[in-house]
Coordinates of C-alpha atoms in Angstrom, one line a residue:
M22 CA 9.0 3.3 -20.9
S23 CA 6.9 2.6 -17.8
K24 CA 8.6 -0.8 -17.3
Q25 CA 12.1 1.1 -17.4
I26 CA 10.8 3.7 -14.8
I27 CA 9.8 1.1 -12.3
E28 CA 13.0 -0.9 -12.9
A29 CA 15.2 2.2 -12.3
V30 CA 13.4 3.0 -9.1
R31 CA 13.5 -0.5 -7.8
A32 CA 17.3 -0.6 -8.3
N33 CA 17.8 2.6 -6.8
I34 CA 15.8 1.7 -3.7
E35 CA 17.9 -1.5 -3.6
K36 CA 21.0 0.6 -3.0
V37 CA 19.4 1.0 0.5
I38 CA 17.1 -1.9 1.1
V39 CA 19.1 -5.0 0.9
G40 CA 17.9 -8.5 -0.2
K41 CA 14.0 -7.5 -0.5
T42 CA 13.6 -7.4 -4.2
T43 CA 10.2 -8.9 -4.1
E44 CA 9.0 -6.6 -1.5
V45 CA 10.4 -3.6 -3.3
E46 CA 8.6 -4.6 -6.4
L47 CA 5.3 -5.1 -4.8
L48 CA 5.6 -1.6 -3.2
L49 CA 6.2 -0.2 -6.9
V50 CA 3.2 -2.3 -8.1
C51 CA 0.9 -0.9 -5.5
L52 CA 2.2 2.7 -6.3
A53 CA 1.9 2.0 -10.2
A54 CA -1.7 0.8 -9.7
G55 CA -2.8 3.9 -7.6
G56 CA -3.2 1.9 -4.4
H57 CA -1.7 2.2 -0.8
I58 CA 0.0 -0.2 1.3
L59 CA 0.1 -1.5 4.9
L60 CA 3.3 -2.9 6.3
E61 CA 2.9 -5.0 9.3
D62 CA 6.3 -6.1 10.9
V63 CA 8.3 -5.8 14.0
P64 CA 10.4 -2.6 14.5
G65 CA 13.7 -2.2 12.9
T66 CA 13.0 -4.2 9.6
G67 CA 13.4 -1.0 7.3
K68 CA 10.0 0.1 6.8
T69 CA 10.5 3.8 7.5
T70 CA 13.8 3.6 5.4
L71 CA 12.0 1.9 2.5
A72 CA 9.4 4.6 2.5
K73 CA 12.0 7.5 2.5
A74 CA 13.9 5.7 -0.2
L75 CA 10.7 5.7 -2.5
A76 CA 10.2 9.3 -2.0
L77 CA 13.8 10.2 -2.6
S78 CA 13.8 7.9 -5.8
I79 CA 10.7 9.6 -7.3
S80 CA 11.6 13.1 -6.4
G81 CA 8.5 13.4 -4.5
T82 CA 7.6 15.2 -1.3
F83 CA 7.6 13.1 1.8
K84 CA 5.9 13.4 5.3
R85 CA 6.2 11.0 8.4
I86 CA 3.3 11.2 11.0
Q87 CA 3.9 9.3 14.1
F88 CA 0.6 8.0 15.1
T89 CA -0.2 8.3 19.0
P90 CA -3.4 8.3 21.1
D91 CA -3.5 12.1 21.4
L92 CA -3.1 12.5 17.6
L93 CA -6.2 14.6 16.3
P94 CA -7.8 14.2 12.9
T95 CA -7.0 17.9 12.3
D96 CA -3.3 17.1 12.7
L97 CA -3.8 15.1 9.5
T98 CA -6.2 17.1 7.5
G99 CA -5.3 20.5 8.6
L100 CA -7.6 23.1 9.9
N101 CA -9.1 26.8 9.3
I102 CA -7.4 29.3 11.5
Y103 CA -8.9 32.9 12.2
N104 CA -6.9 35.9 11.2
P105 CA -8.0 38.9 13.2
K106 CA -6.2 41.2 10.8
T107 CA -8.3 40.2 7.9
G108 CA -11.2 39.0 9.8
E109 CA -11.1 35.8 7.7
F110 CA -10.4 32.0 8.1
T111 CA -7.0 30.8 6.5
F112 CA -6.8 27.0 5.7
K113 CA -3.5 25.5 7.1
A114 CA -2.8 22.3 5.6
G115 CA -2.1 19.3 7.7
G116 CA 0.5 16.4 7.3
L117 CA -1.6 14.6 4.6
F118 CA -0.7 16.9 1.9
T119 CA 2.3 15.3 0.5
N120 CA 3.2 12.7 -2.4
I121 CA 4.5 9.8 -0.1
L122 CA 2.7 9.8 3.3
L123 CA 4.3 7.6 6.2
A124 CA 1.7 6.7 8.7
D125 CA 4.0 5.4 11.4
E126 CA 2.2 2.9 13.7
I127 CA -1.1 3.7 12.4
N128 CA -2.9 1.6 15.0
R129 CA -1.7 3.6 17.9
A130 CA -4.1 6.4 16.9
T131 CA -7.7 6.2 18.1
P132 CA -10.4 5.3 15.6
R133 CA -11.5 8.9 15.2
T134 CA -8.1 10.0 14.1
Q135 CA -7.6 6.9 11.8
S136 CA -10.9 7.9 10.0
G137 CA -9.1 11.2 9.1
L138 CA -7.5 9.0 6.4
L139 CA -10.5 7.3 4.8
E140 CA -11.2 10.4 2.3
C141 CA -7.7 11.1 1.3
M142 CA -7.1 7.5 0.7
E143 CA -10.2 7.1 -1.7
E144 CA -10.9 10.4 -3.1
R145 CA -7.3 12.0 -2.9
Q146 CA -8.8 15.2 -1.4
I147 CA -9.7 16.7 1.9
S148 CA -13.1 18.3 2.8
M149 CA -12.9 21.0 5.5
D150 CA -15.8 23.3 6.4
G151 CA -17.6 23.0 3.1
A152 CA -14.3 23.4 0.9
T153 CA -12.4 20.6 -1.0
Y154 CA -8.5 20.5 -1.1
P155 CA -7.1 18.1 -3.8
L156 CA -4.0 16.3 -2.5
P157 CA -0.6 16.4 -4.9
P158 CA -0.6 13.4 -7.3
P159 CA 0.6 10.8 -7.0
Y160 CA -0.6 10.0 -3.8
F161 CA 0.7 7.0 -1.9
V162 CA 0.0 6.2 1.7
I163 CA 2.3 3.7 3.3
A164 CA 1.1 2.8 6.9
T165 CA 3.0 0.6 9.3
Q166 CA 2.0 -1.3 12.5
N167 CA 3.6 -3.6 14.8
P168 CA 2.0 -7.1 14.8
V169 CA 3.5 -8.1 18.2
E170 CA 2.7 -5.1 20.6
T171 CA -0.9 -4.7 21.0
Q172 CA -1.2 -2.9 24.4
G173 CA -2.3 0.8 23.8
T174 CA -3.3 0.2 20.2
F175 CA -6.5 0.5 18.4
P176 CA -6.9 -2.3 15.6
L177 CA -7.9 -1.0 12.3
P178 CA -11.6 -1.6 11.3
E179 CA -12.5 -3.5 8.3
A180 CA -13.5 -0.5 6.3
Q181 CA -10.0 1.1 7.0
L182 CA -8.3 -2.1 5.9
D183 CA -10.2 -2.3 2.8
R184 CA -8.6 1.0 1.7
F185 CA -5.0 -0.7 1.5
M186 CA -4.5 -2.4 -1.8
M187 CA -1.9 -4.8 -0.2
Q188 CA -0.7 -5.8 3.3
L189 CA 2.9 -6.8 3.2
D190 CA 5.5 -8.0 5.6
I191 CA 9.1 -6.9 5.1
G192 CA 10.7 -9.7 7.3
Y193 CA 13.9 -10.1 8.5
P194 CA 16.9 -10.1 6.1
T195 CA 18.9 -13.3 5.4
R196 CA 22.2 -13.8 7.2
E197 CA 24.2 -12.5 4.3
G198 CA 21.9 -9.7 3.8
E199 CA 21.8 -8.7 7.3
A200 CA 25.6 -8.7 7.4
A201 CA 25.6 -6.6 4.1
V202 CA 23.4 -3.9 5.7
I203 CA 25.7 -3.7 8.8
A204 CA 28.8 -3.3 6.6
R205 CA 27.0 -0.7 4.4
F206 CA 25.5 1.6 7.0
L207 CA 28.7 1.4 9.5
Q208 CA 30.7 3.3 6.6
D209 CA 28.1 5.7 5.6
S210 CA 24.4 6.5 5.2
P211 CA 23.4 5.4 1.8
L212 CA 19.9 7.0 2.2
E213 CA 21.6 10.6 2.4
K214 CA 23.2 9.9 -1.0
L215 CA 20.3 8.5 -2.8
A216 CA 19.4 10.7 -6.0
A217 CA 16.1 10.8 -7.5
V218 CA 15.8 8.5 -10.8
S219 CA 12.2 9.5 -11.9
T220 CA 9.7 12.5 -11.2
P221 CA 6.2 12.4 -10.1
E222 CA 5.0 13.3 -13.5
D223 CA 6.7 10.0 -14.6
W224 CA 4.8 8.1 -12.2
L225 CA 1.5 9.8 -13.3
A226 CA 2.4 8.4 -16.9
V227 CA 3.1 5.0 -15.2
Q228 CA -0.3 5.0 -13.6
K229 CA -1.9 5.8 -17.0
D230 CA -0.2 2.9 -18.8
V231 CA -1.3 0.7 -15.8
A232 CA -4.8 1.8 -16.3
A233 CA -4.6 1.1 -20.0
T234 CA -3.3 -2.5 -19.6
R235 CA -5.8 -5.1 -20.8
V236 CA -7.9 -7.3 -18.5
H237 CA -10.0 -9.8 -20.5
T238 CA -13.6 -10.5 -19.3
D239 CA -12.5 -13.9 -18.4
L240 CA -10.2 -12.6 -16.0
C241 CA -12.6 -10.4 -14.6
T242 CA -14.9 -13.4 -14.1
Y243 CA -12.1 -15.3 -12.7
I244 CA -11.5 -12.6 -10.0
A245 CA -15.1 -12.5 -9.2
D246 CA -15.2 -16.3 -8.7
I247 CA -12.3 -16.0 -6.2
A248 CA -14.1 -13.3 -4.4
A249 CA -17.2 -15.4 -4.2
F250 CA -15.2 -18.4 -3.0
T251 CA -14.1 -16.3 0.0
R252 CA -17.7 -15.4 1.0
G253 CA -18.9 -18.9 0.9
H254 CA -15.9 -20.6 2.6
E255 CA -17.1 -22.2 5.9
Q256 CA -14.4 -20.6 8.1
V257 CA -15.0 -17.2 6.7
Q258 CA -17.6 -14.6 8.3
L259 CA -16.8 -11.7 6.2
G260 CA -15.4 -12.4 2.7
V261 CA -13.5 -9.8 0.5
S262 CA -15.6 -6.9 -0.9
P263 CA -16.0 -5.8 -4.5
R264 CA -13.3 -3.1 -3.8
A265 CA -11.0 -6.0 -3.2
S266 CA -11.7 -7.8 -6.4
L267 CA -11.2 -4.2 -8.1
A268 CA -8.0 -3.9 -6.2
L269 CA -6.8 -7.2 -7.3
A270 CA -7.5 -6.5 -10.9
R271 CA -5.5 -3.2 -10.9
A272 CA -2.6 -4.8 -9.0
S273 CA -2.4 -7.3 -11.5
Q274 CA -2.3 -4.6 -14.3
G275 CA 0.6 -3.3 -12.4
Y276 CA 2.5 -6.5 -12.2
A277 CA 1.8 -7.3 -15.8
L278 CA 3.3 -4.0 -16.8
L279 CA 6.3 -4.7 -14.6
Q280 CA 6.7 -7.9 -16.5
G281 CA 6.7 -5.8 -19.7
R282 CA 3.1 -6.7 -21.1
D283 CA 0.2 -4.8 -21.9
F284 CA -2.1 -7.4 -20.9
V285 CA -3.0 -9.6 -17.6
I286 CA -2.8 -13.2 -17.5
P287 CA -4.0 -15.6 -14.8
E288 CA -0.5 -16.2 -13.3
D289 CA -0.6 -12.2 -12.4
V290 CA -3.9 -12.6 -10.6
K291 CA -2.6 -15.8 -8.6
R292 CA 0.8 -13.9 -7.8
L293 CA -0.9 -10.7 -6.4
A294 CA -4.0 -12.5 -4.5
P295 CA -2.1 -13.6 -1.2
Y296 CA -0.9 -10.0 -0.8
V297 CA -4.2 -8.2 -1.9
L298 CA -6.8 -10.3 -0.3
P299 CA -6.2 -11.8 3.0
H300 CA -6.2 -8.6 5.2
R301 CA -9.9 -8.1 4.0
I302 CA -11.1 -11.3 5.4
V303 CA -12.7 -12.0 8.6
L304 CA -12.8 -15.5 10.0
R305 CA -15.4 -16.9 12.4
G306 CA -14.9 -17.4 16.1
A307 CA -11.5 -17.3 17.9
A308 CA -9.8 -17.3 14.6
R309 CA -11.1 -14.1 13.7
A310 CA -7.7 -12.4 13.2
N311 CA -5.5 -15.3 12.3
V312 CA -3.2 -14.4 9.5
R313 CA -2.3 -17.8 8.5
G314 CA -6.0 -19.1 8.2
K315 CA -6.8 -16.1 6.0
V316 CA -3.9 -17.0 3.6
Q317 CA -5.0 -20.6 3.7
V318 CA -8.5 -19.2 2.5
I319 CA -6.9 -17.5 -0.3
N320 CA -4.9 -20.7 -1.2
D321 CA -7.9 -22.8 -1.3
A322 CA -9.5 -20.4 -3.6
L323 CA -6.8 -20.4 -6.1
G324 CA -6.5 -24.2 -5.9
S325 CA -10.4 -24.6 -6.2
V326 CA -11.5 -21.9 -8.8
P327 CA -11.2 -22.9 -12.5
V328 CA -8.4 -21.0 -14.3
P329 CA -9.3 -19.6 -17.6
T330 CA -7.1 -20.7 -20.7
E331 CA -4.4 -18.3 -21.5
D332 CA -4.9 -18.3 -25.2
V333 CA -7.5 -15.6 -25.2
F334 CA -5.2 -13.0 -23.6
M335 CA -2.6 -12.6 -25.6

């Protein structure tokens, strides 16, 4: 049933997003695995449209917050407002209280404001003046940033990047895909006609099925060996964390479920590693933020770490 739910949402989103089946699948794998995703790409490639299409497809609440240098943490979390009539403080919820949150151009906000996302992404709750407010499940943060424009931006610190299960580039469409987008949106706005094909409750059930997907102990060791390889790589200053290893395992569970299996195989891990691990690596020297260098480290790990035999996973 979970596979059918994921497939239905994928097909629905592709009524709006053309030619990006892999990217849409990875987005849904991330949601199914209970993670969050960072979309890093140039403006106009459909990042906001993708987030809106997802929210409409799962009948979830959606909020878009434009991150700017003057945005305050309380604009995200909310704050207590004094009511002179009652003599009491009343909590007014901020923009984080939703199912699907689009944190647009997240690196334009100050580190102080960026830190307002840490608790909500990890614990799915907001703490304010000694009280705790749970966020509505399922809770999914889609953050975007422009990789080209750096003036007036505040790069995400490693602790913040580590909260994102995946980093994904949408990329430009193919020539045929772009022509299809132009023709489709000139005639109408497909997003306005997009109907829900699932509910938030459906996705809570999907997340339970993902959590129940079997991961053999040999695969746990395989993932740990990949992580250890990154920490010992000569070009790496900071390798992936144990949180990253767990994220890779959970993402692999989600991908296995999408393939119609209730168990993970090594190919699932190898398929997801280039999306889950590179953004968590810090390289040495001038190559510190080199994306291709980070991806190459993961490719080196996948090519060097022995792969367990598949017989034991069935």
